[in-house]
Tab-separated table of C-alpha atoms (C1' of nucleotides) in Angstrom:
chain	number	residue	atom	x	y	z
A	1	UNK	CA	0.000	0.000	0.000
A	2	UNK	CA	0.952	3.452	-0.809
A	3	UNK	CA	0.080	6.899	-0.516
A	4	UNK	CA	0.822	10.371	-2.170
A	5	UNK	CA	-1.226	13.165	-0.554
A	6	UNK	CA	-3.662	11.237	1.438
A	7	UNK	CA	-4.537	9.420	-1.966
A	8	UNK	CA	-4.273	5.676	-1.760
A	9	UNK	CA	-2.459	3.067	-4.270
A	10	UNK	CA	-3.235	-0.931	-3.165
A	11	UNK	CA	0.458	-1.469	-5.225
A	12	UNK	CA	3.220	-0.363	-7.118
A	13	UNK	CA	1.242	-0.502	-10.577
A	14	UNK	CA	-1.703	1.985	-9.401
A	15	UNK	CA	1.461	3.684	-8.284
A	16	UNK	CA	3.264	4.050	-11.962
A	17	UNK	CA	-0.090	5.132	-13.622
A	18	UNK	CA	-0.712	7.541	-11.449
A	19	UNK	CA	2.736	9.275	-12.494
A	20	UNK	CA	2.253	8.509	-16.013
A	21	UNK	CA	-1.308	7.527	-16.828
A	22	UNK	CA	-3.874	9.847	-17.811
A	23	UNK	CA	-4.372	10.370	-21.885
A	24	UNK	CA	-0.976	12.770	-22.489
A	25	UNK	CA	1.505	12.499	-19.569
A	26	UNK	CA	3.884	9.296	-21.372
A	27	UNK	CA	3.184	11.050	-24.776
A	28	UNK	CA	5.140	13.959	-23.268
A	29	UNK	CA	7.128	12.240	-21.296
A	30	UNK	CA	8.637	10.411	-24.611
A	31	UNK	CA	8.725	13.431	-26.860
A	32	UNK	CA	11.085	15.275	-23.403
A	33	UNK	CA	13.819	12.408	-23.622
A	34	UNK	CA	15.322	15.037	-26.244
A	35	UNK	CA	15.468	18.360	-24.193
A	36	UNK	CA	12.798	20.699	-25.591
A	37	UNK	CA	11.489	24.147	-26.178
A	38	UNK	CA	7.672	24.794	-25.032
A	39	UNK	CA	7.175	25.640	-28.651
A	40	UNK	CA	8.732	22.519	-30.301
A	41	UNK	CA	6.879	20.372	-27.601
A	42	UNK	CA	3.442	21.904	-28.658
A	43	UNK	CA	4.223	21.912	-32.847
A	44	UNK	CA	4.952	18.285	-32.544
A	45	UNK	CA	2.363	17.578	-30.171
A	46	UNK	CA	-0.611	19.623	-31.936
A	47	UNK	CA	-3.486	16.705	-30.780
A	48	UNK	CA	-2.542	17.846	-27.491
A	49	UNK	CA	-4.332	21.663	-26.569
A	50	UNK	CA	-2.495	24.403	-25.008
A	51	UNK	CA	-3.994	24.285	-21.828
A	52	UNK	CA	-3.482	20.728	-21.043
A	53	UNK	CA	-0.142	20.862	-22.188
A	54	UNK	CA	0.604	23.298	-19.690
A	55	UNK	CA	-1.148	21.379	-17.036
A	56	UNK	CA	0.547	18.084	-17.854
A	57	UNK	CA	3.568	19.939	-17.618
A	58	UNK	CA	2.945	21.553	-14.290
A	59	UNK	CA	2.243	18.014	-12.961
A	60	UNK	CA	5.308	16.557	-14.260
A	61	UNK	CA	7.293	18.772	-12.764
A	62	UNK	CA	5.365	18.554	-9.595
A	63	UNK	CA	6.166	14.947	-9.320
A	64	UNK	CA	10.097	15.493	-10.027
A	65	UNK	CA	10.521	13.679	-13.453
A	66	UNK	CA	10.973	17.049	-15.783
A	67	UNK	CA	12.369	20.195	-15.103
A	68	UNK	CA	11.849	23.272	-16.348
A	69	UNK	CA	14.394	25.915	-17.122
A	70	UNK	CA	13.757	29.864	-18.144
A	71	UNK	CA	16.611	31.084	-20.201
A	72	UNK	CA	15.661	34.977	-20.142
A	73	UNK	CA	13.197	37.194	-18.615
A	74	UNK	CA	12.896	39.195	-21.821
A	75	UNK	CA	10.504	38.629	-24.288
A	76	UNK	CA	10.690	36.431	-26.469
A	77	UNK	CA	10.550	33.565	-23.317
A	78	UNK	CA	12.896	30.767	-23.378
A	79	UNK	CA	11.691	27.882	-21.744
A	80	UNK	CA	12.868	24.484	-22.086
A	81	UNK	CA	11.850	21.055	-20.735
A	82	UNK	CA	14.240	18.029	-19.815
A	83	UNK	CA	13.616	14.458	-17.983
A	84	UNK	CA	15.092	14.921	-14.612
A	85	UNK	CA	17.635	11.744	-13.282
A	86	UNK	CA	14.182	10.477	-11.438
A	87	UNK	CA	12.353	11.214	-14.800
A	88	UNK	CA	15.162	9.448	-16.555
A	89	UNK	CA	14.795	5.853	-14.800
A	90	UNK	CA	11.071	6.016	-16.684
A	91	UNK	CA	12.704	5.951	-20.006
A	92	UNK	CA	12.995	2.050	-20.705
A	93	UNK	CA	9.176	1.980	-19.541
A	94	UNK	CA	8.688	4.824	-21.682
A	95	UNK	CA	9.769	2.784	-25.075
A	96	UNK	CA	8.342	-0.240	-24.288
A	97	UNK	CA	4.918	1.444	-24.169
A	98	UNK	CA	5.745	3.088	-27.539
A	99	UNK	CA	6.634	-0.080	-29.372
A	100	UNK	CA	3.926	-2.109	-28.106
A	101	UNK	CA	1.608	0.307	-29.747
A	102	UNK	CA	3.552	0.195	-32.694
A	103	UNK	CA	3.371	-3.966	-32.326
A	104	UNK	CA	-0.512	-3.888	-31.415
A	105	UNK	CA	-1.577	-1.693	-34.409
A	106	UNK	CA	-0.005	-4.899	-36.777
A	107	UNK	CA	-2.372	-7.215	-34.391
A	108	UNK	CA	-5.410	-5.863	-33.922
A	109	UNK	CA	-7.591	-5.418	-36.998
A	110	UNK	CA	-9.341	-2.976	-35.477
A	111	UNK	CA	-6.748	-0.711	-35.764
A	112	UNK	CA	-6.277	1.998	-39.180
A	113	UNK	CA	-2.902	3.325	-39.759
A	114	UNK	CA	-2.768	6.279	-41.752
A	115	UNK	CA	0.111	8.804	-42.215
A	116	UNK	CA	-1.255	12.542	-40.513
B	1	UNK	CA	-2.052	8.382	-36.369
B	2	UNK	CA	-3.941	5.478	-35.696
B	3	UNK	CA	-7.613	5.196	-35.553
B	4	UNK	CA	-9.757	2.477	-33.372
B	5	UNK	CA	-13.456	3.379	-33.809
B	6	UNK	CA	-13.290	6.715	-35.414
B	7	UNK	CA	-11.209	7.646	-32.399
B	8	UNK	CA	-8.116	9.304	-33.247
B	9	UNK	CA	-3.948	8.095	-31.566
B	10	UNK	CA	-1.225	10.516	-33.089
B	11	UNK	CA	1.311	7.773	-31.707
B	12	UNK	CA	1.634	4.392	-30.495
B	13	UNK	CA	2.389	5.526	-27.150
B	14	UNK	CA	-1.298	7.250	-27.196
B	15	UNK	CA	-2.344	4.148	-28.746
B	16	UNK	CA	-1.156	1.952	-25.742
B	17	UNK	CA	-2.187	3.574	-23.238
B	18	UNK	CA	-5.748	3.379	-24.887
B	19	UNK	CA	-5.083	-0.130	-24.123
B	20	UNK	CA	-4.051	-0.286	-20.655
B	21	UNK	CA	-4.579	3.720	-19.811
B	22	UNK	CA	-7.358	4.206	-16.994
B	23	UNK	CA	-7.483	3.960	-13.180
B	24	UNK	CA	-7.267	-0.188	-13.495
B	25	UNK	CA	-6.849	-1.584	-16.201
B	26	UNK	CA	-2.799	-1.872	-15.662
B	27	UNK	CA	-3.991	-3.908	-12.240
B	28	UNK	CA	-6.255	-6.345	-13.670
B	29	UNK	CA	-4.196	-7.734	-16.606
B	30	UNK	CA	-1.128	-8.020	-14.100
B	31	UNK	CA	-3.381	-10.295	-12.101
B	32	UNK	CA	-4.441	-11.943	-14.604
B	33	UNK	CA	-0.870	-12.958	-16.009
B	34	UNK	CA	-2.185	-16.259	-14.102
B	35	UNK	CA	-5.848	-17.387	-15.156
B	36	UNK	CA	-8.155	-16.467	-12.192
B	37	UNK	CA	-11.482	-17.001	-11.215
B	38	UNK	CA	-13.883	-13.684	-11.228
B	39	UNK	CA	-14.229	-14.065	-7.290
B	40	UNK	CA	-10.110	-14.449	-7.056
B	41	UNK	CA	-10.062	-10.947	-8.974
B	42	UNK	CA	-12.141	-9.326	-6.351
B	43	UNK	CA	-10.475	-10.433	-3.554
B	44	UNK	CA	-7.158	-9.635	-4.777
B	45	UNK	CA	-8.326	-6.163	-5.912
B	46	UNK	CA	-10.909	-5.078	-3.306
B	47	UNK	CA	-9.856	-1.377	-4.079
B	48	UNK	CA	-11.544	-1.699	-7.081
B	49	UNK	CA	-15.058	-1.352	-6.878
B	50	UNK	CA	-17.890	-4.373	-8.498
B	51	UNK	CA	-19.022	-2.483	-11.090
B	52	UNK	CA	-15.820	-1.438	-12.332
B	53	UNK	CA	-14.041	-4.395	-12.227
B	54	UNK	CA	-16.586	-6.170	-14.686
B	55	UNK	CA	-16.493	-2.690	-17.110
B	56	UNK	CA	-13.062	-3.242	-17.180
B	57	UNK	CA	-13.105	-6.773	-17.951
B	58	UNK	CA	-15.718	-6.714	-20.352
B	59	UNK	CA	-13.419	-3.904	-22.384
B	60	UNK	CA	-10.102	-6.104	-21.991
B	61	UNK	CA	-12.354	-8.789	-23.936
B	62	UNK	CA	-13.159	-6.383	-26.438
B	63	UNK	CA	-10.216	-5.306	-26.804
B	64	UNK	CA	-8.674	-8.939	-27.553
B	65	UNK	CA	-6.875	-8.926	-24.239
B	66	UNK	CA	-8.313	-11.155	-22.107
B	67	UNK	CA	-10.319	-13.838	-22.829
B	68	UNK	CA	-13.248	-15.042	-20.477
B	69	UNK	CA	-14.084	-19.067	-20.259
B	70	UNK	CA	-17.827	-20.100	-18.281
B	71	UNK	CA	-17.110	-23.518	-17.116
B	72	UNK	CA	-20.842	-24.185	-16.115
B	73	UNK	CA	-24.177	-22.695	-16.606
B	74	UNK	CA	-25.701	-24.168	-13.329
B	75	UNK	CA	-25.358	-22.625	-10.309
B	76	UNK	CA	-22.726	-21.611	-9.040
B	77	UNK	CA	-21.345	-20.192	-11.617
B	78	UNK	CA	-18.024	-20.678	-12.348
B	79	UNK	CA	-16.215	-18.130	-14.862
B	80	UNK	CA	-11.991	-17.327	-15.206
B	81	UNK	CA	-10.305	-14.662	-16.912
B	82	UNK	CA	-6.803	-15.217	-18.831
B	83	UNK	CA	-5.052	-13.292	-21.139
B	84	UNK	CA	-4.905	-13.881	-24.789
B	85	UNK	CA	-1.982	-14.640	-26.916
B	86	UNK	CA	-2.383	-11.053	-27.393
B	87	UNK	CA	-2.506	-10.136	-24.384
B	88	UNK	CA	0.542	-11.715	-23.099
B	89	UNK	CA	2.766	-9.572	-25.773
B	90	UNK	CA	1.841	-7.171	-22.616
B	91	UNK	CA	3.231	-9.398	-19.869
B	92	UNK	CA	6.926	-7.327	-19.706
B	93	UNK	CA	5.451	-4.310	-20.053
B	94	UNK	CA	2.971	-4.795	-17.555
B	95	UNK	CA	6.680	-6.029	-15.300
B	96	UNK	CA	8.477	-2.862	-15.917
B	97	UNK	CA	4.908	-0.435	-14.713
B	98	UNK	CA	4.973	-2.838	-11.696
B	99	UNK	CA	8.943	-2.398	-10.874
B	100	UNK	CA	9.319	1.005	-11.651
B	101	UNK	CA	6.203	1.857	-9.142
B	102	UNK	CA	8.921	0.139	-6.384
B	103	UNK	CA	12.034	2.020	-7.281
B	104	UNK	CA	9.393	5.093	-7.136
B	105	UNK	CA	8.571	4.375	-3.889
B	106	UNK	CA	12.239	4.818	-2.718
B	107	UNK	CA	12.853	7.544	-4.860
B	108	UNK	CA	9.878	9.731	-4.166
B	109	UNK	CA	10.199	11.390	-0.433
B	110	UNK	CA	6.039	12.058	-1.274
B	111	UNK	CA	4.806	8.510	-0.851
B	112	UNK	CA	4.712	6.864	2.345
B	113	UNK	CA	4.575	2.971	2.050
B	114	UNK	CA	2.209	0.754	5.014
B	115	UNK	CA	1.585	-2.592	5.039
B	116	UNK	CA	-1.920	-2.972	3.892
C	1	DC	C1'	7.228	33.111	-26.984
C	2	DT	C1'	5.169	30.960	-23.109
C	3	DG	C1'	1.896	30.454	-21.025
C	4	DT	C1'	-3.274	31.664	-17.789
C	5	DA	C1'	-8.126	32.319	-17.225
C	6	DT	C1'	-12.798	30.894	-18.092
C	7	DC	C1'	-16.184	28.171	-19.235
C	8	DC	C1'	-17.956	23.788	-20.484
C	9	DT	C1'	-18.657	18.874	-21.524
C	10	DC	C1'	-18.225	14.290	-20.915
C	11	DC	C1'	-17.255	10.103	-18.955
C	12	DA	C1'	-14.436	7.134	-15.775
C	13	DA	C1'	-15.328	5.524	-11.670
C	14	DG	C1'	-17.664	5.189	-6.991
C	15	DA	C1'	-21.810	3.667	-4.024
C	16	DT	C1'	-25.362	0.732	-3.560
C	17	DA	C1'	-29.057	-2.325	-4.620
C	18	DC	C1'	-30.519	-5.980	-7.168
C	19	DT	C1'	-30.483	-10.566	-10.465
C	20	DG	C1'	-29.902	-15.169	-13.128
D	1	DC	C1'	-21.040	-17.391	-7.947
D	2	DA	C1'	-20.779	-13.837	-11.182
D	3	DG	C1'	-22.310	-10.387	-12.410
D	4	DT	C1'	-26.176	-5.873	-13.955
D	5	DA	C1'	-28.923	-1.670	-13.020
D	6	DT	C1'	-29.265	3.000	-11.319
D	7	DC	C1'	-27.821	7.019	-9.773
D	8	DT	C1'	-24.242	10.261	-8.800
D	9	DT	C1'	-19.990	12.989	-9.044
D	10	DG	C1'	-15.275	14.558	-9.480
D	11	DG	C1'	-12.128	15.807	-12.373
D	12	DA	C1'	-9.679	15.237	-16.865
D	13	DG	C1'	-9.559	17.354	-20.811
D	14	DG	C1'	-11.391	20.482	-24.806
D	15	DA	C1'	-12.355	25.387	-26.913
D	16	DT	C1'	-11.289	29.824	-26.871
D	17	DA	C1'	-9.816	34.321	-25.357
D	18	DC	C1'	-6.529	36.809	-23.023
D	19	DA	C1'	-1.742	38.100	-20.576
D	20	DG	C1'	3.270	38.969	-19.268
DNA sequence: CTGTATCCTCCAAGATACTG
DNA sequence: CAGTATCTTGGAGGATACAG
């Protein structure tokens, strides 16, 4: 059993998704292994909206896996994002869930594959 | 960009985790890496509530996961759940969500581990 | 450029009672 | 034993306009 602000996890897979489950938070968490700009995160991420982007974000750095760095005060902003070393240890997790997709979209007939 | 049902994945890591995204789902195919009964289930998850539990199941069959055998249809009734070849592609991914929730655990100062 | 602020919708999930 | 049926609700996430 485990707890994070009062909330409860019955074991250590409850635990994982609730640092990287939710419908955007490994998407981002994949596209940060590179260090990135806000701006490049949001061009290549356009499915995602600006707001939850930001939020996601927020969270993630919240819960110590990215970190967020302001190069200048002066517009234009410079922000990037990077995987922190905690952050980092997620990154084997991180491909395996991206190449099971890629494996389950050959399996399951159910699934179109187009090129967007 | 996938597509399942007119619903729309930019990437197979959004396509995964339409898969085994979700407050449970995770939970329930790692239990069921060994065939269980229904009742089993519930007492090995009793955080997760009746009603869920079966939704969850019932979309894991759906989705090719897990496959659902009824052994008799006098009462009692005696039903088990096991995952499909297809779902077993899932078996070391569904290892590395449950290890990297225990290295979290020592990592993160935030959660507080109990017996429970 | 890098975000917030508002407003809104929808649905995952909980609680509880009931059924074949 | 193995589930459904109802009812309810919190909160994740979308759309859009605005801000430092």
């Amino acid at each position: 059993m485990y707890c994070i602000d009062d909330k409860e996890f019955p074991c250590s897979t409850s635990l994982t998704m609730r640092y990287i489950g939710g419908k955007w938070k490994a998407v981002i968490l994949l596209h940060l292994i590179e260090k990135k700009r806000y701006s490049e995160l949001r061009r290549e991420c356009p499915a995602i909206t600006e707001r939850t982007l930001s939020l996601q974000l927020k969270e993630l750095e919240e819960d110590g896996l990215v970190i967020r760095t302001v190069h200048t005060n002066k517009a234009p902003l410079k922000v990037d994002y990077e995987l922190t070393e905690f952050g980092k240890t997620l990154i084997p997790l991180l491909m395996s869930i991206a190449d099971w997709g890629e494996g389950a979209a050959a399996s399951d007939m159910r699934i179109k594959t187009s090129r967007g």
